[in-house]
Short mmCIF file of C-alpha atoms and ligand atoms in Angstrom, two decimals:
data_model
loop_
_atom_site.label_atom_id
_atom_site.label_comp_id
_atom_site.label_asym_id
_atom_site.label_seq_id
_atom_site.Cartn_x
_atom_site.Cartn_y
_atom_site.Cartn_z
CA MET A 149 -84.56 -6.69 -17.81
CA THR A 150 -86.77 -8.76 -15.36
CA ASN A 151 -89.97 -6.78 -16.22
CA GLU A 152 -90.04 -6.12 -19.76
CA PHE A 153 -93.69 -5.81 -19.47
CA ARG A 154 -93.85 -3.26 -16.34
CA THR A 155 -94.84 -0.07 -18.56
CA LEU A 156 -97.10 -1.42 -20.82
CA GLU A 157 -100.67 -0.01 -20.05
CA ALA A 158 -102.58 -3.07 -19.39
CA HIS A 159 -103.73 -5.02 -16.19
CA SER A 160 -101.09 -6.07 -13.51
CA ALA A 161 -98.19 -5.15 -15.79
CA GLU A 162 -96.23 -3.85 -12.98
CA TYR A 163 -96.37 -7.46 -11.76
CA PHE A 164 -95.39 -9.58 -14.62
CA GLY A 165 -91.46 -9.39 -14.03
CA ASP A 166 -89.47 -12.74 -13.06
CA THR A 167 -90.49 -12.56 -9.39
CA ARG A 168 -93.32 -14.43 -10.55
CA ASP A 169 -91.25 -17.47 -11.75
CA TYR A 170 -90.31 -17.74 -7.76
CA TRP A 171 -93.32 -18.00 -6.85
CA TRP A 172 -93.89 -21.72 -5.85
CA ASN A 173 -91.56 -24.26 -4.46
CA GLN A 174 -90.70 -26.96 -7.39
CA ASP A 175 -91.53 -30.09 -5.01
CA PHE A 176 -94.46 -28.55 -3.96
CA ILE A 177 -95.82 -28.38 -7.78
CA GLU A 178 -95.03 -31.86 -7.75
CA LEU A 179 -96.47 -32.96 -4.58
CA ILE A 180 -100.08 -30.79 -5.69
CA GLY A 181 -99.37 -33.09 -8.96
CA ARG A 182 -99.54 -36.13 -7.20
CA ARG A 183 -102.37 -35.06 -4.56
CA PHE A 184 -104.48 -34.35 -7.62
CA ALA A 185 -103.40 -36.89 -10.03
CA PHE A 186 -102.14 -34.69 -12.86
CA GLU A 187 -101.02 -38.03 -14.95
CA LYS A 188 -104.71 -38.11 -15.92
CA VAL A 189 -105.13 -34.61 -17.03
CA HIS A 190 -104.90 -33.78 -20.76
CA ASP A 191 -106.44 -30.36 -21.35
CA VAL A 192 -106.24 -27.59 -19.37
CA LEU A 193 -107.49 -24.00 -18.94
CA ASP A 194 -105.79 -21.32 -17.34
CA VAL A 195 -108.00 -18.70 -17.00
CA GLY A 196 -106.66 -14.75 -16.72
CA CYS A 197 -103.50 -16.19 -17.91
CA GLY A 198 -101.45 -12.94 -17.94
CA VAL A 199 -98.08 -13.73 -19.91
CA GLY A 200 -98.46 -17.46 -18.93
CA HIS A 201 -96.13 -17.88 -15.90
CA TRP A 202 -98.98 -20.04 -13.57
CA ALA A 203 -99.58 -22.86 -16.18
CA GLN A 204 -95.95 -22.78 -17.17
CA VAL A 205 -95.18 -23.71 -13.52
CA LEU A 206 -98.17 -26.32 -13.50
CA ALA A 207 -96.82 -27.73 -16.59
CA SER A 208 -93.76 -29.06 -15.31
CA ALA A 209 -96.06 -31.73 -13.26
CA LEU A 210 -98.44 -32.24 -15.97
CA PRO A 211 -98.24 -35.24 -18.73
CA ALA A 212 -95.71 -33.61 -21.66
CA GLU A 213 -98.50 -34.32 -24.01
CA ALA A 214 -101.31 -32.10 -22.00
CA GLN A 215 -102.68 -28.99 -23.79
CA VAL A 216 -103.43 -25.81 -22.20
CA ILE A 217 -105.29 -23.04 -23.26
CA GLY A 218 -104.72 -19.77 -21.78
CA VAL A 219 -107.63 -17.08 -21.74
CA ASP A 220 -107.38 -13.35 -20.69
CA ARG A 221 -109.47 -10.57 -21.29
CA ASP A 222 -106.68 -8.05 -22.33
CA GLN A 223 -105.18 -8.79 -25.82
CA THR A 224 -101.80 -7.25 -24.82
CA TRP A 225 -101.48 -10.24 -22.83
CA VAL A 226 -102.86 -12.64 -25.02
CA ASN A 227 -100.33 -11.46 -27.67
CA GLU A 228 -97.44 -11.44 -25.04
CA ALA A 229 -97.97 -14.90 -23.96
CA THR A 230 -98.22 -16.23 -27.16
CA GLU A 231 -94.83 -14.57 -28.09
CA ARG A 232 -93.43 -15.89 -24.93
CA ALA A 233 -94.49 -19.44 -25.24
CA ALA A 234 -93.07 -19.35 -29.03
CA SER A 235 -89.76 -17.87 -27.29
CA ARG A 236 -89.37 -20.89 -24.80
CA GLY A 237 -90.20 -23.48 -27.32
CA VAL A 238 -93.68 -24.36 -25.89
CA SER A 239 -96.06 -23.12 -28.50
CA HIS A 240 -96.96 -26.76 -29.26
CA ARG A 241 -98.45 -27.24 -25.72
CA PHE A 242 -100.07 -23.65 -24.84
CA ARG A 243 -102.00 -21.25 -26.99
CA TYR A 244 -103.61 -17.94 -25.73
CA GLN A 245 -107.01 -16.39 -26.68
CA LEU A 246 -108.86 -13.37 -25.73
CA SER A 247 -112.08 -14.66 -23.27
CA ASP A 248 -113.63 -12.74 -20.11
CA ALA A 249 -113.63 -14.91 -17.11
CA GLN A 250 -116.97 -14.81 -16.43
CA ALA A 251 -118.42 -15.63 -20.09
CA LEU A 252 -115.90 -18.59 -21.13
CA PRO A 253 -116.52 -19.28 -25.13
CA PHE A 254 -116.01 -23.00 -24.38
CA PRO A 255 -118.66 -25.90 -24.60
CA ASP A 256 -119.42 -27.43 -21.02
CA ALA A 257 -117.08 -30.24 -19.80
CA ARG A 258 -114.26 -29.45 -22.34
CA PHE A 259 -111.42 -29.43 -19.61
CA ASP A 260 -109.76 -31.90 -17.52
CA LEU A 261 -108.33 -29.12 -15.23
CA VAL A 262 -109.59 -25.62 -15.30
CA THR A 263 -107.27 -22.98 -13.05
CA CYS A 264 -106.73 -19.90 -12.26
CA GLN A 265 -104.06 -17.72 -10.15
CA THR A 266 -104.69 -14.01 -8.83
CA LEU A 267 -107.55 -13.76 -11.59
CA LEU A 268 -110.27 -14.00 -8.93
CA ILE A 269 -108.97 -11.08 -6.72
CA HIS A 270 -109.82 -8.88 -9.91
CA VAL A 271 -113.06 -9.97 -11.33
CA ALA A 272 -116.57 -7.92 -10.12
CA ASP A 273 -118.01 -11.58 -9.17
CA PRO A 274 -115.70 -14.30 -8.44
CA GLY A 275 -118.73 -16.42 -7.81
CA VAL A 276 -119.64 -15.94 -11.71
CA ALA A 277 -116.17 -16.92 -12.68
CA ILE A 278 -116.05 -20.04 -10.44
CA ALA A 279 -119.53 -21.06 -12.08
CA GLU A 280 -117.78 -20.82 -15.48
CA MET A 281 -115.07 -22.56 -14.20
CA VAL A 282 -117.05 -25.23 -13.06
CA ARG A 283 -118.96 -25.53 -16.25
CA VAL A 284 -116.08 -25.94 -18.95
CA ALA A 285 -114.77 -28.69 -16.30
CA ARG A 286 -115.43 -32.29 -17.35
CA PRO A 287 -117.65 -34.33 -14.63
CA GLY A 288 -114.62 -35.62 -12.24
CA GLY A 289 -112.44 -33.07 -13.40
CA LEU A 290 -110.65 -30.64 -11.24
CA VAL A 291 -110.66 -26.73 -10.53
CA LEU A 292 -107.71 -25.66 -8.85
CA ALA A 293 -107.43 -21.64 -7.56
CA ALA A 294 -104.50 -19.82 -6.25
CA GLU A 295 -105.69 -16.81 -4.91
CA PRO A 296 -104.33 -14.65 -1.72
CA ASN A 297 -105.69 -12.59 0.81
CA ASN A 298 -102.97 -9.75 0.31
CA VAL A 299 -104.30 -7.53 3.15
CA ALA A 300 -102.42 -10.20 5.38
CA SER A 301 -99.03 -8.74 4.00
CA SER A 302 -99.76 -5.39 5.99
CA LEU A 303 -99.13 -7.13 9.26
CA ILE A 304 -95.90 -9.01 8.25
CA MET A 305 -93.07 -6.97 9.49
CA ASN A 306 -89.32 -6.59 8.13
CA SER A 307 -86.24 -5.75 9.98
CA MET A 308 -86.74 -2.12 9.03
CA GLY A 309 -90.32 -1.70 10.39
CA PHE A 310 -90.21 -3.93 13.49
CA ASN A 311 -90.41 -1.60 16.08
CA ASP A 312 -92.37 0.94 14.05
CA PRO A 313 -94.86 2.80 16.63
CA VAL A 314 -98.51 0.76 16.51
CA GLU A 315 -100.49 3.49 14.99
CA LYS A 316 -98.09 3.90 12.13
CA ILE A 317 -98.28 -0.15 11.24
CA LEU A 318 -102.10 0.01 12.02
CA ALA A 319 -102.30 3.26 9.55
CA GLY A 320 -100.92 1.02 6.86
CA VAL A 321 -103.02 -2.01 7.34
CA ARG A 322 -106.19 0.62 7.46
CA LEU A 323 -104.94 2.20 4.01
CA GLN A 324 -104.81 -1.33 2.62
CA LEU A 325 -107.98 -2.52 3.78
CA LEU A 326 -110.13 0.44 2.83
CA CYS A 327 -107.98 0.06 -0.58
CA GLU A 328 -109.44 -3.47 -1.13
CA ARG A 329 -112.85 -2.62 -0.03
CA GLY A 330 -112.86 0.15 -2.18
CA LYS A 331 -111.50 -1.49 -4.97
CA ALA A 332 -114.12 -4.58 -4.72
CA SER A 333 -117.19 -1.96 -4.54
CA LEU A 334 -115.97 -0.49 -7.93
CA GLY A 335 -116.45 -4.05 -9.60
CA GLU A 336 -112.60 -4.55 -10.04
CA GLY A 337 -112.09 -7.43 -7.43
CA ASN A 338 -111.13 -7.71 -3.69
CA ASN A 339 -107.41 -8.45 -3.38
CA SER A 340 -108.12 -10.80 -0.30
CA VAL A 341 -110.96 -12.89 -1.92
CA GLY A 342 -108.84 -16.01 -1.24
CA ASP A 343 -110.28 -16.28 2.14
CA VAL A 344 -113.76 -16.93 0.78
CA VAL A 345 -112.78 -18.99 -2.36
CA PRO A 346 -113.28 -22.50 -0.43
CA GLY A 347 -116.94 -21.31 0.25
CA LEU A 348 -117.32 -20.37 -3.16
CA PHE A 349 -116.01 -23.42 -4.51
CA VAL A 350 -118.83 -25.53 -2.02
CA ALA A 351 -121.52 -22.86 -3.22
CA SER A 352 -120.90 -23.52 -6.82
CA GLY A 353 -121.45 -27.20 -6.36
CA LEU A 354 -117.74 -28.46 -6.03
CA THR A 355 -117.27 -31.46 -4.22
CA ASP A 356 -114.13 -32.62 -2.20
CA VAL A 357 -113.42 -29.15 -1.49
CA THR A 358 -109.66 -28.71 0.09
CA VAL A 359 -107.42 -26.08 0.88
CA TYR A 360 -103.71 -25.82 1.21
CA LEU A 361 -101.35 -22.81 1.65
CA ASN A 362 -98.18 -22.36 -1.14
CA ASP A 363 -95.31 -23.24 1.54
CA LYS A 364 -92.97 -20.90 -0.37
CA THR A 365 -91.83 -17.87 1.29
CA ASN A 366 -89.59 -14.85 -0.68
CA ALA A 367 -87.25 -14.10 2.03
CA PHE A 368 -84.87 -11.25 1.31
CA LEU A 369 -81.77 -11.45 2.85
CA PRO A 370 -78.22 -9.61 2.68
CA PRO A 371 -76.63 -10.11 0.47
CA TYR A 372 -79.49 -10.17 -1.80
CA SER A 373 -77.15 -11.57 -4.41
CA ALA A 374 -79.32 -14.82 -5.57
CA SER A 375 -81.24 -14.50 -8.74
CA GLU A 376 -84.44 -14.55 -6.91
CA GLN A 377 -83.28 -11.80 -4.80
CA ARG A 378 -81.88 -9.66 -7.34
CA ALA A 379 -85.13 -10.00 -9.37
CA MET A 380 -87.25 -8.76 -5.98
CA LEU A 381 -84.67 -5.91 -5.68
CA GLU A 382 -85.21 -4.75 -9.14
CA GLU A 383 -89.04 -4.90 -8.68
CA PHE A 384 -88.65 -2.98 -5.30
CA GLN A 385 -86.68 -0.29 -7.53
CA ASP A 386 -88.92 -0.05 -10.03
CA PHE A 387 -91.82 0.89 -7.48
CA GLU A 388 -89.67 3.34 -6.06
CA SER A 389 -88.83 5.27 -8.84
CA ARG A 390 -92.08 5.19 -10.28
CA ASP A 391 -94.07 6.32 -7.05
CA PHE A 392 -95.87 3.09 -7.09
CA TRP A 393 -96.84 1.16 -3.77
CA ILE A 394 -99.56 -1.75 -4.41
CA TRP A 395 -101.03 0.88 -6.89
CA ASN A 396 -100.10 3.62 -8.58
CA ARG A 397 -101.31 7.06 -6.62
CA ALA A 398 -104.09 7.75 -8.57
CA ASP A 399 -105.63 4.34 -8.14
CA THR A 400 -104.88 3.99 -4.61
CA LEU A 401 -106.67 7.09 -4.21
CA ARG A 402 -109.43 6.15 -6.20
CA TYR A 403 -109.62 3.10 -4.20
CA PHE A 404 -109.28 4.43 -0.76
CA LEU A 405 -111.98 7.07 -1.66
CA ALA A 406 -114.34 3.97 -2.83
CA GLY A 407 -113.56 2.34 0.37
CA GLY A 408 -114.67 5.25 2.62
CA GLY A 409 -111.58 6.88 3.21
CA LEU A 410 -111.35 10.76 3.92
CA GLU A 411 -109.26 12.65 0.99
CA ALA A 412 -107.82 15.29 3.70
CA GLU A 413 -106.12 12.07 5.22
CA PHE A 414 -104.93 10.52 1.94
CA ASP A 415 -101.80 12.37 1.73
CA ALA A 416 -100.37 11.47 5.05
CA LEU A 417 -101.04 7.76 4.51
CA TRP A 418 -99.11 7.80 1.31
CA THR A 419 -96.48 9.45 2.19
CA SER A 420 -96.02 7.17 5.11
CA VAL A 421 -96.06 3.76 2.99
CA ARG A 422 -93.73 5.61 0.52
CA ASP A 423 -91.70 6.93 2.97
CA GLY A 424 -91.17 2.86 4.03
CA ILE A 425 -90.09 2.51 0.34
CA ASP A 426 -87.40 4.82 0.99
CA ARG A 427 -86.14 3.84 4.09
CA PHE A 428 -86.34 -0.09 2.39
CA VAL A 429 -83.73 1.53 -0.09
CA LYS A 430 -81.22 2.74 2.08
CA ALA A 431 -81.32 -0.16 4.33
CA VAL A 432 -80.49 -2.23 1.10
CA ALA A 433 -77.61 0.07 0.51
CA ASP A 434 -76.38 -0.68 3.98
CA ARG A 435 -77.44 -4.20 3.94
CA THR A 436 -79.07 -3.80 7.03
CA TYR A 437 -82.69 -4.92 5.48
CA SER A 438 -84.45 -8.25 5.76
CA HIS A 439 -87.79 -9.70 5.69
CA SER A 440 -89.06 -13.36 5.65
CA GLY A 441 -91.52 -12.93 2.67
CA ALA A 442 -94.31 -14.93 4.40
CA SER A 443 -97.81 -14.65 2.38
CA LEU A 444 -100.96 -16.11 2.71
CA ASN A 445 -101.58 -17.63 -0.66
CA TYR A 446 -104.08 -20.11 -0.68
CA LEU A 447 -104.53 -23.27 -3.55
CA VAL A 448 -108.15 -24.40 -3.30
CA ALA A 449 -109.18 -27.91 -5.01
CA GLY A 450 -112.43 -28.82 -5.97
CA ARG A 451 -114.02 -32.09 -8.39
CA LYS A 452 -117.15 -31.52 -10.56
CA ALA A 453 -119.45 -33.76 -9.37
CA ARG A 454 -119.58 -37.05 -12.04
CA GLU A 455 -123.10 -37.56 -13.05
CA SER A 456 -125.15 -40.06 -11.63
CA GLY A 457 -124.53 -43.54 -12.91
CA ILE A 458 -121.13 -42.20 -14.70
C1 LIG B 241 -102.50 -10.75 -11.29
S1 LIG B 241 -102.96 -11.23 -13.24
C2 LIG B 241 -102.39 -12.83 -13.15
C3 LIG B 241 -101.85 -13.16 -14.40
C4 LIG B 241 -101.55 -15.00 -14.43
N1 LIG B 241 -102.79 -16.02 -13.75
C5 LIG B 241 -100.40 -15.15 -13.18
O1 LIG B 241 -100.54 -15.69 -12.16
O2 LIG B 241 -99.08 -14.87 -13.62
C6 LIG B 241 -104.46 -11.00 -13.53
C7 LIG B 241 -104.67 -11.28 -15.08
O3 LIG B 241 -106.30 -11.39 -15.12
C8 LIG B 241 -106.77 -10.93 -15.96
N2 LIG B 241 -108.28 -10.48 -15.79
C9 LIG B 241 -108.89 -9.98 -15.16
N3 LIG B 241 -110.23 -9.95 -15.31
C10 LIG B 241 -110.22 -10.66 -16.21
C11 LIG B 241 -111.75 -11.48 -16.34
N4 LIG B 241 -112.53 -10.85 -15.84
N5 LIG B 241 -111.35 -11.96 -17.48
C12 LIG B 241 -110.30 -12.41 -18.03
N6 LIG B 241 -109.24 -11.84 -17.42
C13 LIG B 241 -108.84 -11.31 -16.48
C14 LIG B 241 -105.85 -9.50 -16.35
O4 LIG B 241 -105.62 -9.05 -17.61
C15 LIG B 241 -104.67 -10.26 -15.83
O5 LIG B 241 -103.65 -10.55 -16.69
#
């Protein structure tokens, strides 16, 4: 099973499959560790940890004795992350607890590194969550956010849709952009917030703000036999079988309407994006499908200012 969590009624369950283990190049993570002196990091907070993928990736570049606390506002994920860490034999380094990112239950200056991955795209006010992350970082400590611009992906082509009519491509962009705007207006976060995270870091008082792009793409190429590609294929097939696009149909409609879309146009747009998934399944069966897997995933870093005289 590449996503044992996919049917749970909990936030982002559809996205907690093995594909998440392939989001980063290991040598890039090691480079980040060198750039930000991970050798000095002992106490880490992973905010909106889900089942723990992100901090467990980062841990490969952290000192062996570094201790990680993961927090999530969904008790299901706190339980699953705890179990997953135990099954991987890393419970002595990782523990998990319930908490809202916008009101962290930790004293000021508690952690050397405070980090998140695809959390800020889901919070009502990312500025508040960042302020909390800064508060619990020690002076001189690092705040590190891995957050995307997801709507950019609607203009990344694949072998199948490369020559689709411009109107069809733009309809997909419009659907995704309206849904993202609607989701944000409902207080559920903007899925492309990565674009503005560097500015929010500066506004929160962080210094030395630097911005990188994750250098990994998730290329999907015939014969789709590598373990990474098999994980992707299973995820796509799962989406296909469950009438799922980026969100399920009900959430997509809810976001679309909240973003200013009209109910009368929704069915045609939904059919168009779902049709893309059906065409994909057929093209994969013929081994004619490929994509570069490019996406816009930022890694934004900032340092908490040291108090004067320290
Ligand atoms: C897309 S998942 C990312 C999980 C994990 N960071 C990773 O990259 O694998 C977003 C996670 O943020 C959690 N979340 C959403 N809003 C939150 C909030 N206000 N406070 C804490 N966690 C939150 C969700 O429950 C979910 O587990």
